[in-house]
Structures are given as C-alpha cells and as structure tokens.
Amino acid sequence: MSAATEELLRELVDMTAAMCDACDRHEVTAMALATFALARGERLAELPEGTATPATRSLARMLVSLDERLLAACDTMRVELDRARARLPRPSDRNDNAARMLSDVA
C-alpha cells in the first residue's frame, strides 16, 4: 500500500471514530465529519486496481457504509431535535407563564 493510500485510510478511520464520538455526545459536528469522511472514503474505495489492495478498498467501502448510516442517523437526530425544540415554550411564553404563576400566588 502506498504511503498516500495509507495516510488517507488512517485519516478516514480517525474521522469515522471522531464522528462516532460526536454522535455519542449528540454534537452537530458529526454531520460535517460524516459528510467529509464519506467523500474521502468514496475516493479511497474507488482507487484504481493496483493503487490499493483489495483489503484496503473493502475497508474503505465498509467505512463508507458506516458513514452513510451515521449521516442518516444525524438527519434523524436533527429532525427529532427540531421536533423537541418546537414543543418547548418560546422564551416570551415562559415569561408570561412565570408572571401568571406569580400573580396566582399573590
């Protein structure tokens, strides 16, 4: 395996691991990492014969598949977060509710 291919593969593995960590912490950066890793993985998976070993291309394809699933999970998480935010009272509503509660107590 060439040094450039090895470096690209190492970078892809590191990005995928960072993306998994970000997803565990529900960080928005996971989406950006997944998008970038997917592009890098697809590039590695499509290297011409002789440039990368079949095992390297197989690993790249596996990581691309993982990245695609993580992107889908990020999309789902974003939709769920938007739904949760929509259910939260707006700041002005919270102030009105607090004022109402205080007037009820007084």
XYZ file of C-alpha atoms in Angstrom:
106
model
C 0.000 0.000 0.000
C 1.400 3.392 -0.904
C 2.137 5.942 1.791
C -0.562 8.250 0.372
C -3.171 5.470 0.467
C -2.155 4.513 3.986
C -2.399 8.149 5.119
C -5.826 8.530 3.502
C -7.065 5.337 5.144
C -5.717 6.387 8.556
C -7.396 9.788 8.158
C -10.690 8.124 7.241
C -10.560 5.778 10.229
C -9.747 8.690 12.558
C -12.600 10.804 11.151
C -15.057 7.931 11.460
C -14.018 7.347 15.074
C -14.358 11.071 15.828
C -17.761 11.073 14.166
C -18.912 8.153 16.316
C -17.736 10.008 19.422
C -19.521 13.161 18.274
C -22.733 11.218 17.672
C -22.463 9.745 21.166
C -22.288 13.299 22.503
C -25.016 14.476 20.101
C -22.763 17.107 18.585
C -23.685 18.876 15.373
C -20.110 18.437 14.158
C -20.894 14.778 13.492
C -22.805 15.797 10.372
C -19.876 17.754 8.963
C -17.436 14.979 9.850
C -19.647 12.341 8.253
C -20.002 14.335 5.055
C -16.244 14.853 4.785
C -15.395 11.252 5.733
C -17.901 9.929 3.220
C -16.255 11.906 0.423
C -12.790 10.719 1.475
C -13.948 7.109 1.849
C -15.618 7.083 -1.541
C -12.416 8.422 -3.058
C -10.396 5.657 -1.386
C -12.909 2.932 -2.256
C -12.732 3.909 -5.943
C -8.947 3.884 -6.316
C -7.841 2.023 -9.436
C -6.618 -1.562 -9.264
C -3.016 -1.775 -8.122
C -3.208 1.511 -6.230
C -4.792 -0.006 -3.136
C -5.099 -3.610 -2.049
C -8.499 -5.311 -2.200
C -8.500 -5.329 1.620
C -7.947 -1.564 1.690
C -10.780 -0.953 -0.771
C -13.001 -3.344 1.196
C -12.275 -1.478 4.432
C -12.946 1.840 2.695
C -16.295 0.536 1.396
C -17.184 -0.656 4.898
C -16.347 2.775 6.328
C -18.347 4.477 3.563
C -21.330 2.326 4.509
C -20.860 3.250 8.172
C -20.550 6.928 7.264
C -23.763 6.756 5.222
C -25.599 5.193 8.178
C -24.173 7.803 10.547
C -25.313 10.573 8.194
C -28.804 9.066 8.186
C -28.715 8.885 11.986
C -27.595 12.527 12.134
C -30.508 13.505 9.887
C -32.925 11.595 12.128
C -31.416 13.167 15.222
C -31.704 16.635 13.683
C -35.414 16.043 12.910
C -36.019 14.814 16.453
C -34.202 17.825 17.911
C -36.269 20.175 15.745
C -39.466 18.479 16.959
C -38.347 18.751 20.568
C -37.459 22.421 20.120
C -40.857 23.091 18.558
C -42.554 21.674 21.660
C -40.594 23.903 24.009
C -42.270 27.147 25.006
C -40.778 30.247 23.484
C -38.870 32.498 25.933
C -41.702 35.053 25.891
C -44.202 32.280 26.689
C -42.060 31.213 29.653
C -42.046 34.783 30.981
C -45.840 35.018 30.588
C -46.290 31.685 32.370
C -43.983 32.775 35.206
C -45.864 36.078 35.553
C -49.174 34.204 35.623
C -47.884 31.813 38.284
C -46.654 34.726 40.414
C -49.982 36.531 40.127
C -51.809 33.319 41.100
C -49.646 33.008 44.210
C -50.089 36.690 45.150
